[in-house]
Every structure is written in C-alpha cells, then in structure tokens.
Short mmCIF file of C-alpha atoms in Angstrom, two decimals:
data_model
loop_
_atom_site.label_atom_id
_atom_site.label_comp_id
_atom_site.label_asym_id
_atom_site.label_seq_id
_atom_site.Cartn_x
_atom_site.Cartn_y
_atom_site.Cartn_z
CA MET A 1 84.16 253.46 -82.28
CA GLU A 2 86.70 256.26 -82.46
CA GLN A 3 89.93 254.70 -83.67
CA GLN A 4 93.49 255.61 -82.05
CA LEU A 5 96.56 254.84 -84.45
CA THR A 6 99.77 254.84 -83.53
CA PHE A 7 103.03 254.11 -85.96
CA VAL A 8 106.09 253.95 -85.15
CA LEU A 9 109.28 254.33 -87.84
CA LEU A 10 112.42 252.47 -87.40
CA ASP A 11 115.55 253.19 -88.72
CA SER A 12 117.26 249.92 -87.91
CA PRO A 13 115.83 246.30 -86.53
CA LYS A 14 115.97 246.64 -82.74
CA GLY A 15 119.50 245.42 -81.15
CA ALA A 16 121.39 245.97 -84.29
CA LYS A 17 124.23 247.83 -84.20
CA THR A 18 125.33 250.64 -86.09
CA VAL A 19 129.09 250.92 -87.50
CA GLU A 20 130.54 253.65 -88.82
CA THR A 21 133.13 252.66 -91.59
CA LEU A 22 135.65 255.95 -92.54
CA ASP A 23 136.86 255.93 -96.02
CA PRO A 24 140.85 255.46 -96.32
CA PRO A 25 142.77 258.14 -97.65
CA SER A 26 144.03 256.49 -100.34
CA PHE A 27 140.42 256.52 -102.09
CA SER A 28 139.97 258.22 -105.32
CA SER A 29 138.06 261.17 -105.69
CA SER A 30 135.60 259.39 -108.05
CA VAL A 31 134.67 256.88 -105.19
CA ALA A 32 134.37 259.20 -102.37
CA SER A 33 131.66 261.00 -104.90
CA SER A 34 129.95 257.38 -105.58
CA SER A 35 129.29 257.52 -101.68
CA SER A 36 128.14 260.74 -101.20
CA ILE A 37 125.56 260.34 -103.83
CA ASP A 38 124.76 257.26 -102.19
CA ARG A 39 123.91 258.72 -98.82
CA ARG A 40 122.09 261.38 -100.70
CA HIS A 41 119.72 258.51 -102.13
CA ARG A 42 119.21 256.81 -98.87
CA THR A 43 118.08 260.12 -97.29
CA PHE A 44 115.97 260.94 -99.75
CA PHE A 45 114.13 257.25 -99.63
CA LYS A 46 114.00 257.72 -95.79
CA PHE A 47 112.16 260.79 -95.96
CA PHE A 48 110.14 259.42 -99.21
CA VAL A 49 109.16 256.39 -96.51
CA TYR A 50 108.51 258.89 -93.93
CA LEU A 51 106.20 260.89 -95.69
CA SER A 52 104.15 258.38 -96.99
CA LEU A 53 103.38 256.65 -93.13
CA VAL A 54 102.27 260.27 -92.15
CA ALA A 55 99.79 260.10 -95.09
CA LEU A 56 98.95 256.85 -94.48
CA ALA A 57 98.08 257.74 -90.97
CA TYR A 58 96.22 261.05 -92.07
CA TYR A 59 93.91 258.61 -93.98
CA PHE A 60 93.07 256.29 -91.75
CA ILE A 61 92.62 258.67 -88.74
CA ILE A 62 90.14 260.89 -90.99
CA SER A 63 87.99 257.73 -92.32
CA SER A 64 87.53 256.35 -89.23
CA PHE A 65 85.31 259.58 -87.70
CA THR A 66 81.79 259.28 -87.43
CA VAL A 67 78.98 261.96 -88.06
CA SER A 68 78.13 264.23 -85.01
CA PRO A 69 75.10 263.87 -83.24
CA ILE A 70 73.81 267.33 -84.30
CA PRO A 71 75.91 268.44 -87.18
CA PRO A 72 76.49 272.35 -87.51
CA THR A 73 75.68 272.11 -91.22
CA LEU A 74 72.57 270.82 -92.85
CA PRO A 75 72.10 267.42 -92.20
CA ASP A 76 72.04 265.36 -95.16
CA THR A 77 69.02 263.11 -94.84
CA SER A 78 69.27 261.70 -98.29
CA SER A 79 72.49 259.29 -97.43
CA ALA A 80 71.29 255.36 -97.68
CA ASN A 81 74.17 254.74 -94.88
CA GLY A 82 72.43 256.72 -91.90
CA SER A 83 69.38 256.86 -90.57
CA SER A 84 66.98 259.86 -91.29
CA ALA A 85 63.55 261.09 -90.48
CA LYS A 86 61.75 258.45 -92.56
CA CYS A 87 63.41 255.52 -91.39
CA ASP A 88 61.80 253.10 -88.60
CA LEU A 89 63.97 252.65 -85.93
CA PHE A 90 61.73 250.61 -84.71
CA THR A 91 60.97 248.12 -87.03
CA GLY A 92 63.84 245.42 -87.36
CA ASP A 93 65.84 242.64 -86.30
CA TRP A 94 68.43 241.81 -83.57
CA VAL A 95 71.79 240.75 -85.96
CA PRO A 96 75.52 239.45 -84.63
CA ASP A 97 77.87 242.26 -83.20
CA PRO A 98 81.50 240.88 -81.89
CA SER A 99 82.60 244.27 -81.44
CA GLY A 100 80.39 243.73 -78.22
CA PRO A 101 79.53 246.09 -76.24
CA LEU A 102 81.00 250.14 -75.52
CA TYR A 103 81.94 249.13 -71.75
CA THR A 104 82.39 246.59 -69.26
CA ASN A 105 81.24 245.49 -65.49
CA LEU A 106 84.99 246.73 -64.70
CA SER A 107 85.47 250.18 -66.66
CA CYS A 108 81.67 251.20 -65.49
CA HIS A 109 81.17 251.82 -61.82
CA HIS A 110 77.69 253.35 -61.84
CA ILE A 111 75.84 249.65 -62.55
CA GLN A 112 73.46 248.61 -59.95
CA ASP A 113 74.57 245.49 -57.92
CA PHE A 114 71.35 243.61 -59.44
CA GLN A 115 72.14 244.26 -62.71
CA ASN A 116 75.48 243.32 -62.90
CA CYS A 117 75.33 239.92 -64.09
CA LEU A 118 78.82 239.25 -64.90
CA LEU A 119 79.81 239.88 -61.70
CA ASN A 120 77.17 237.54 -60.13
CA GLY A 121 78.56 234.81 -62.39
CA ARG A 122 76.47 234.78 -65.22
CA PRO A 123 78.13 231.83 -67.31
CA ASP A 124 77.06 232.62 -70.87
CA VAL A 125 78.07 235.96 -72.66
CA ASN A 126 76.46 235.76 -75.90
CA TYR A 127 73.93 238.00 -74.95
CA LEU A 128 76.61 240.86 -75.25
CA PHE A 129 77.59 240.57 -78.94
CA TRP A 130 74.29 241.38 -80.54
CA ARG A 131 73.15 244.80 -82.30
CA TRP A 132 69.38 246.49 -83.08
CA LYS A 133 69.61 246.89 -86.91
CA PRO A 134 66.12 248.80 -88.40
CA ARG A 135 65.14 246.77 -91.55
CA ASP A 136 64.95 250.05 -93.88
CA CYS A 137 68.45 251.49 -92.85
CA ASP A 138 71.67 251.85 -91.10
CA LEU A 139 71.36 252.71 -87.24
CA PRO A 140 74.82 253.80 -86.05
CA ARG A 141 75.95 253.45 -82.49
CA PHE A 142 76.39 256.64 -81.55
CA SER A 143 80.12 258.18 -80.47
CA PRO A 144 79.96 258.97 -76.90
CA SER A 145 82.30 262.14 -77.59
CA GLN A 146 80.66 263.52 -80.08
CA PHE A 147 77.50 263.50 -78.07
CA LEU A 148 79.10 264.89 -75.20
CA ASP A 149 80.21 267.77 -77.42
CA SER A 150 77.03 268.05 -78.61
CA VAL A 151 74.97 268.55 -75.69
CA LYS A 152 77.57 271.50 -73.61
CA ASN A 153 75.48 273.22 -71.30
CA LYS A 154 72.36 271.16 -71.62
CA TRP A 155 70.10 269.03 -69.02
CA TRP A 156 68.75 265.97 -69.87
CA ALA A 157 66.52 263.86 -67.35
CA PHE A 158 65.04 260.31 -67.34
CA ILE A 159 61.39 260.08 -65.50
CA GLY A 160 59.87 257.29 -64.16
CA ASP A 161 60.74 253.47 -62.44
CA SER A 162 63.24 251.28 -62.11
CA ILE A 163 63.66 250.85 -66.00
CA ALA A 164 64.30 254.11 -65.98
CA ARG A 165 66.78 254.07 -63.51
CA ASN A 166 68.38 251.14 -65.50
CA HIS A 167 68.56 252.76 -68.53
CA VAL A 168 69.93 255.64 -67.28
CA GLN A 169 72.74 253.87 -65.98
CA SER A 170 73.04 252.65 -69.00
CA PHE A 171 73.47 255.69 -70.87
CA ILE A 172 75.92 257.20 -68.15
CA CYS A 173 78.20 253.59 -68.23
CA ILE A 174 78.59 254.46 -72.41
CA LEU A 175 79.37 258.70 -71.48
CA SER A 176 81.56 257.82 -68.65
CA GLN A 177 84.00 255.70 -70.83
CA VAL A 178 84.84 259.72 -72.46
CA GLU A 179 84.51 261.29 -69.03
CA GLU A 180 83.87 260.42 -65.30
CA VAL A 181 80.99 261.80 -64.08
CA GLU A 182 79.89 263.18 -60.87
CA GLU A 183 77.11 262.79 -58.61
CA ILE A 184 75.99 266.05 -57.25
CA TYR A 185 72.57 265.26 -55.54
CA HIS A 186 70.44 262.31 -54.37
CA ASP A 187 67.39 261.80 -52.60
CA LYS A 188 66.97 260.26 -49.22
CA GLU A 189 66.27 256.81 -50.81
CA PHE A 190 69.08 257.07 -53.58
CA ARG A 191 65.99 256.82 -55.89
CA SER A 192 66.37 260.34 -57.44
CA LYS A 193 69.99 261.67 -58.67
CA ILE A 194 71.94 264.30 -60.31
CA TRP A 195 74.98 264.01 -62.05
CA ARG A 196 77.48 266.49 -63.97
CA PHE A 197 79.74 265.75 -66.62
CA PRO A 198 81.73 268.72 -65.40
CA SER A 199 84.20 269.63 -68.93
CA HIS A 200 80.71 269.41 -70.43
CA ASN A 201 78.70 271.19 -68.29
CA PHE A 202 75.95 268.47 -69.27
CA THR A 203 73.64 267.74 -66.75
CA LEU A 204 71.87 264.10 -66.18
CA SER A 205 69.06 263.18 -63.72
CA VAL A 206 66.97 260.32 -62.88
CA ILE A 207 63.56 261.46 -60.88
CA TRP A 208 61.95 258.83 -59.55
CA SER A 209 57.99 258.93 -60.29
CA PRO A 210 56.74 255.19 -61.07
CA PHE A 211 53.31 256.61 -61.81
CA LEU A 212 53.88 260.12 -63.47
CA VAL A 213 51.13 261.18 -61.05
CA LYS A 214 50.82 262.27 -57.66
CA SER A 215 50.63 259.43 -55.60
CA GLU A 216 50.55 258.71 -51.68
CA THR A 217 50.59 255.68 -49.83
CA PRO A 218 49.37 256.28 -46.29
CA ASN A 219 50.37 254.50 -43.42
CA ASN A 220 51.36 250.97 -46.01
CA SER A 221 48.15 251.00 -47.46
CA ASP A 222 46.47 251.34 -50.84
CA ILE A 223 48.44 253.60 -52.96
CA GLN A 224 45.86 256.53 -53.48
CA LEU A 225 46.52 257.90 -57.32
CA TYR A 226 45.64 261.23 -58.22
CA LEU A 227 44.55 261.28 -61.95
CA ASP A 228 44.12 265.00 -62.05
CA GLN A 229 47.30 266.09 -60.88
CA LEU A 230 50.99 265.18 -62.19
CA ASP A 231 53.58 264.57 -60.10
CA PRO A 232 55.09 267.87 -58.49
CA LYS A 233 58.75 265.96 -58.43
CA TRP A 234 58.95 266.06 -61.77
CA THR A 235 57.15 268.64 -63.32
CA VAL A 236 58.45 271.90 -61.20
CA GLN A 237 61.84 270.82 -62.62
CA TYR A 238 60.45 270.37 -66.11
CA PRO A 239 61.38 274.02 -67.20
CA LYS A 240 64.95 273.16 -66.54
CA PHE A 241 65.46 270.21 -68.95
CA ASP A 242 66.33 270.49 -72.37
CA TYR A 243 65.63 266.40 -73.57
CA VAL A 244 63.14 264.42 -71.24
CA VAL A 245 62.68 260.59 -71.55
CA ILE A 246 59.57 259.49 -69.30
CA SER A 247 58.37 256.17 -69.40
CA GLY A 248 55.45 254.01 -67.40
CA GLY A 249 53.59 251.13 -67.02
CA LYS A 250 54.44 248.33 -64.51
CA TRP A 251 53.67 250.04 -61.40
CA PHE A 252 49.87 250.81 -62.73
CA LEU A 253 49.37 247.13 -62.09
CA LYS A 254 49.64 247.40 -58.07
CA THR A 255 46.67 247.92 -55.87
CA THR A 256 45.70 251.85 -56.46
CA ILE A 257 42.80 253.64 -55.37
CA PHE A 258 42.13 256.27 -57.76
CA HIS A 259 40.64 260.07 -57.10
CA GLU A 260 39.60 262.99 -59.66
CA ASN A 261 38.04 266.19 -59.02
CA ASN A 262 38.45 265.53 -55.07
CA ASN A 263 36.64 262.68 -54.96
CA ILE A 264 37.32 258.56 -55.13
CA THR A 265 36.09 257.31 -58.57
CA GLY A 266 37.54 253.74 -58.48
CA CYS A 267 40.20 251.24 -58.20
CA HIS A 268 42.36 248.51 -59.48
CA TYR A 269 42.54 245.45 -58.49
CA CYS A 270 40.89 246.65 -54.88
CA GLN A 271 38.53 243.48 -54.85
CA ALA A 272 35.34 245.60 -54.42
CA ARG A 273 36.59 247.05 -51.08
CA ASN A 274 34.72 249.61 -50.02
CA ASN A 275 32.33 249.13 -52.85
CA LEU A 276 34.50 250.67 -55.14
CA THR A 277 34.38 249.92 -59.13
CA ASP A 278 37.16 248.45 -60.49
CA LEU A 279 38.03 250.66 -63.80
CA GLY A 280 41.27 248.57 -64.36
CA TYR A 281 44.64 249.73 -65.10
CA ASP A 282 44.35 250.77 -68.70
CA TYR A 283 41.95 253.47 -67.09
CA SER A 284 44.61 255.01 -64.70
CA TYR A 285 47.28 254.18 -67.22
CA ARG A 286 45.13 255.84 -69.81
CA LYS A 287 44.12 259.06 -67.98
CA THR A 288 47.67 259.89 -66.67
CA LEU A 289 49.25 259.63 -70.18
CA ASN A 290 46.37 262.28 -71.68
CA LEU A 291 47.39 264.53 -69.02
CA LEU A 292 51.00 264.43 -69.53
CA ARG A 293 50.23 264.86 -73.08
CA ASP A 294 48.05 267.72 -72.82
CA PHE A 295 50.87 269.04 -69.99
CA VAL A 296 53.58 268.53 -72.73
CA LEU A 297 51.69 270.53 -75.07
CA ASN A 298 50.23 273.25 -73.46
CA SER A 299 53.59 274.01 -71.69
CA THR A 300 55.60 277.46 -73.15
CA HIS A 301 59.04 275.18 -72.35
CA LYS A 302 59.54 273.37 -75.37
CA PRO A 303 62.44 270.70 -74.54
CA LEU A 304 62.41 267.60 -76.58
CA VAL A 305 60.29 264.70 -74.79
CA LEU A 306 60.48 260.93 -75.76
CA PHE A 307 58.13 258.72 -74.51
CA ARG A 308 59.35 255.61 -73.95
CA THR A 309 56.81 252.83 -74.44
CA THR A 310 56.13 249.47 -72.40
CA THR A 311 58.81 247.25 -71.45
CA PRO A 312 57.42 243.57 -71.78
CA ASP A 313 58.95 241.09 -69.07
CA HIS A 314 59.93 237.77 -70.25
CA PHE A 315 59.27 235.68 -67.45
CA GLU A 316 57.94 232.00 -67.74
CA ASN A 317 56.31 229.18 -66.00
CA GLY A 318 55.40 231.75 -63.35
CA GLU A 319 55.52 235.45 -61.92
CA TRP A 320 58.60 236.99 -60.29
CA ASN A 321 56.69 236.01 -57.38
CA THR A 322 55.81 232.07 -58.05
CA GLY A 323 58.83 230.90 -59.74
CA GLY A 324 58.98 232.38 -62.85
CA TYR A 325 62.56 232.17 -64.66
CA CYS A 326 64.42 233.39 -67.61
CA ASN A 327 67.06 230.66 -69.00
CA ARG A 328 67.37 231.50 -72.72
CA THR A 329 70.07 232.51 -74.00
CA MET A 330 69.19 233.67 -77.76
CA PRO A 331 67.42 236.74 -79.39
CA PHE A 332 64.04 235.83 -80.56
CA LYS A 333 63.31 235.93 -84.46
CA GLU A 334 60.18 237.65 -85.81
CA GLY A 335 57.03 235.46 -84.63
CA GLU A 336 58.65 233.51 -81.85
CA ALA A 337 57.67 235.93 -79.15
CA LYS A 338 54.10 236.88 -78.14
CA MET A 339 53.36 239.81 -75.69
CA LYS A 340 51.90 239.29 -72.16
CA THR A 341 48.31 240.90 -72.03
CA VAL A 342 48.97 243.49 -69.62
CA ASP A 343 52.03 244.45 -72.00
CA ASP A 344 49.47 244.20 -74.96
CA VAL A 345 46.84 246.71 -73.38
CA MET A 346 49.55 248.97 -72.24
CA ARG A 347 50.78 249.50 -75.38
CA ASP A 348 47.27 249.95 -77.11
CA VAL A 349 46.59 252.78 -75.06
CA GLU A 350 50.29 254.83 -75.56
CA ILE A 351 49.49 254.49 -78.93
CA GLU A 352 46.20 255.41 -79.03
CA VAL A 353 46.74 258.48 -77.16
CA PHE A 354 49.87 259.86 -78.91
CA GLN A 355 48.51 259.03 -82.00
CA LYS A 356 46.02 261.75 -81.50
CA PHE A 357 48.92 264.06 -81.79
CA GLY A 358 48.20 263.40 -85.77
CA LYS A 359 50.46 261.39 -88.34
CA GLY A 360 54.03 261.93 -87.43
CA PHE A 361 53.20 263.57 -84.28
CA GLY A 362 53.16 267.06 -85.77
CA LEU A 363 55.96 268.42 -88.29
CA GLY A 364 58.28 270.31 -85.57
CA SER A 365 56.42 268.49 -82.65
CA ASN A 366 58.73 268.28 -79.53
CA ILE A 367 57.60 264.91 -78.32
CA ARG A 368 57.85 261.55 -79.73
CA LEU A 369 57.47 257.57 -79.33
CA LEU A 370 60.64 256.06 -78.24
CA ASP A 371 59.09 252.84 -79.19
CA THR A 372 61.33 250.22 -77.70
CA THR A 373 58.55 247.27 -76.97
CA GLY A 374 59.36 245.55 -80.45
CA MET A 375 62.95 245.48 -79.85
CA SER A 376 62.64 244.49 -76.18
CA LEU A 377 60.41 241.68 -76.95
CA LEU A 378 63.01 240.06 -79.05
CA ARG A 379 65.62 239.79 -75.93
CA PRO A 380 64.50 237.26 -73.15
CA ASP A 381 67.95 236.91 -72.77
CA GLY A 382 68.88 239.70 -71.72
CA HIS A 383 67.92 239.70 -68.12
CA PRO A 384 69.66 238.63 -64.94
CA GLY A 385 67.83 236.27 -64.03
CA PRO A 386 68.71 234.75 -60.80
CA TYR A 387 71.58 235.99 -61.41
CA ARG A 388 70.41 239.46 -58.95
CA HIS A 389 73.28 238.52 -56.45
CA PRO A 390 76.41 236.99 -56.84
CA ASN A 391 75.97 232.93 -56.64
CA PRO A 392 72.44 232.85 -56.73
CA PHE A 393 72.56 228.95 -56.69
CA ALA A 394 75.02 228.32 -53.60
CA GLY A 395 73.64 225.92 -50.82
CA VAL A 396 70.11 226.06 -52.49
CA LYS A 397 68.99 222.61 -52.63
CA ASP A 398 65.48 223.54 -54.99
CA LYS A 399 67.07 225.87 -57.45
CA SER A 400 63.21 226.79 -58.29
CA HIS A 401 63.05 228.76 -55.28
CA VAL A 402 65.40 231.29 -56.63
CA GLN A 403 63.93 233.99 -57.22
CA ASN A 404 64.29 235.25 -61.06
CA ASP A 405 64.30 238.83 -62.51
CA CYS A 406 63.06 239.16 -66.29
CA LEU A 407 62.17 242.48 -66.31
CA HIS A 408 65.61 244.37 -65.70
CA TRP A 409 68.57 244.24 -67.99
CA CYS A 410 71.99 243.06 -67.54
CA LEU A 411 74.80 246.04 -67.98
CA PRO A 412 76.18 246.16 -70.18
CA GLY A 413 73.20 244.19 -72.41
CA PRO A 414 70.74 244.86 -74.70
CA ILE A 415 69.26 248.23 -72.99
CA ASP A 416 72.46 249.95 -74.41
CA SER A 417 71.08 249.57 -77.86
CA TRP A 418 68.01 251.59 -76.52
CA ASN A 419 70.38 254.49 -76.42
CA ASP A 420 71.16 254.15 -80.23
CA VAL A 421 67.55 254.58 -81.36
CA MET A 422 67.00 257.35 -78.34
CA VAL A 423 70.27 259.43 -80.46
CA GLU A 424 69.06 259.05 -83.34
CA ALA A 425 65.43 259.94 -82.81
CA MET A 426 67.04 263.17 -80.90
CA LEU A 427 68.80 263.62 -84.52
CA ASN A 428 65.81 263.17 -86.47
CA ARG A 429 63.96 266.11 -84.79
CA GLU A 430 66.94 268.25 -85.10
CA ARG A 431 66.79 267.54 -88.88
CA GLU A 432 63.19 268.46 -89.04
CA LEU A 433 63.53 271.79 -87.08
CA TYR A 434 66.25 272.44 -89.15
CA ASP A 435 64.16 271.43 -92.46
CA LEU A 436 61.23 273.53 -91.22
CA ILE A 437 62.79 276.25 -90.78
CA GLY A 438 64.80 276.56 -93.43
CA LYS A 439 61.69 276.26 -95.87
CA LYS A 440 60.08 279.63 -94.37
#
C-alpha cells in the first residue's frame, strides 16, 4: 500500500518559552564576537538537521512506491521479487497477513447485505488476515491508485451470475478507496449495472448472464437453454470492452431443457419429462464453453478475456436447502480439502475446452484462464454462513433451521485476493504482447 509520511520539525519543546537576553553595553568586543559565532553555529546546525530530515522523508516516500500495473517501459520479467508470465499464479498457499484487507465494511458502501458479514454480526475476524502466496513467485497486492491510472479511458466487464456480482463488488470496494465510483445504469432487477470512475473515465460493468447462452423461462416453467446461441445481453456490448472476466457454472445444475438447431435435443434433471434424454449438466456446460471459446477467437474485436473457473462451495452435512452449514474459521491446508463431484466435473470441462488453445493458450492470445478454483477450495472460512442477515439466531430455538450461505464470499474476505491474481494475469499478458512485438 502507498504510504504517507509526515515530518514535523520542532524548534523547541511544546510549551517552552523563548527568552531573549540582551548583552549589557559594558561587555567587551571579544565576548560579542564569540556570541556571534555561536549563533552562526546554531543556525548551521538547524539547517543541517532540516536538510537531513527532508532527505530522509524523500527516501522513505520513494522506497514505498510499487511497480505500476502497466509500466510505460519494458517490464522486467526476470525479477525474483515479482510475478512473471512464467509464474504459476494459481498454485500456492494462504499465508498470514497481519495488514488485513484494503477496505472495511465501513469504508466501502457497495457491499451487498448478504455478504456484509461483519455488519450481520459474524463474531470472528481471523478470515480477514490471510493472503494468497504462489509457490514459485511473489504476488504483489495491486495498487488501486496505480491501477486506475493505467486503465484510463478503458472499459472492464464482468459477465456471469451472482459470484461475478460478488467479485465485482470486491473490485469496486478496493478501487473506491481511491476514487468514489458513480453508478450510471442498472436494469429493473438491479442485476446488471454500469459504474464510472469520473476522473479516470474508467467504466466498469457487471452483466447478469448466468448461463452465458440465451435462456428463457416461460410461465415459470423449466429453463430453456439455447446451446447454439450466446446471450445477446453481453455479446452486443462485447465490442465496447477492453477487459472481460467471464464465469459460469452453478446455474447449469438447475433443471434445463436443451435447444439446438431449432430442435429440443435433451435436458438435465428433467426426470424423463416428455421422453427427453437426460444428457447431464456437463453436456450443456461443454457446449456453452465451446461456443464461447469460438466466439472470442473469431471476433475481430480483441479485448483481454479472462475466463474464471468454477467456484467450489463448502456446505457440510447437507446442501443449502437441507441444513448444510459452514462454520470453519481457518483455511484448509494442502490435502485437507476435496472438491465435490459436480465441481470436479465442471473444472474438467473447463480445462478440456480451454486446453484446445494449445500450450500457454497461444503466444499473444487474448484469452486466459483465471483459475481461482484451487485457491478458493482452501478457504472454507470465507463464507457468510448463517450471517446472511443481522443476528440470524435471534429468537431461533433450533439453529440448524437457519439457512447458510457457503457459496458466496464475505466482503471483505478471500475473494479480494482474486483481484490480485486477476490484475497480475492482465499484467502478464501485457508483458507477453510487449515481448512479442519487440521480437518482430
């Protein structure tokens, strides 16, 4: 974090009186000369001390600066103290961080009530004091002021479901510590929004598109998924964006009917309704991601696209609607956590689809995986749990009847580290492009 140092130079102790003594006229000239020399020595000493403090302040201020997210000159990718394009940002450990989050629920006004764990009375705070540390490099905490300076006149979009909204709120909370953001648009349901940071002309969007493809729910019946048509809510805006973070997953577990080439081809969890074949959620998810991948590759517009991988939940002894809960207060260590089958399948689909880009997704490619699955799996302590509302146990005799949220994340909380990884992934792509252009 940027530091501000204030130096106060005191001439005399606070409250001390200054007494001026005049020399009597009977003093000799030698005494007068000696007094004059002493005064010059004192003046020189004060001036020397002043210059020393100024120099010391300058040293500390300069040494507190961090590297800009997008340097104007050639990035140094060989530094052992920072991340590089060769660093695996997604394999690491959560380590103690006594400095805590960059914001609080009091300094950020953009936290949804369901994720405002401190306001809702969560009693422990240990979950706030960890940071993600990749194994083979350092991951700097990104500087919001320098980030905003680097994305002037740019547009950044998050596309997905409520986890994408959770993520964008974390992002805004960090950035709003530098400049308060203005909301300039929201849809009727307040699910899709657009904000602007006025002094940087930086625009930020979240677009509600939980399936990423076109979907309809006529008369509150089963969800109809069109697996050969991406959702126009985000594709028509795509040419505006400079950076895009896309995510999906959990909504594909719902009961859905599949449409392809103007025909119903199957379903998921439809229980043989209308003699349809249950093809499974992995079928629709794979079809969707292949369509998404081809769209990004074939589009003439080339923003940086980060596909964020699936987010595992941490419900124990049940699911969200069957008494499942999450009451852990410490991160898992490596080997202590195991993903549920549905999350494992989704992640396998994601890796399968995006590995088709080739090793490294192709030098200079505009798409990357934001592989937050592993780091998120290790944080069972970062969810609201029962603290979705203030005082959730007030007047409740059976605490097991209180619904828990073990999927979304407290703000502030572990999801804030997604932003450090996200910004570094963006920086790595900038380095790659610089190297690619420099070699031509």
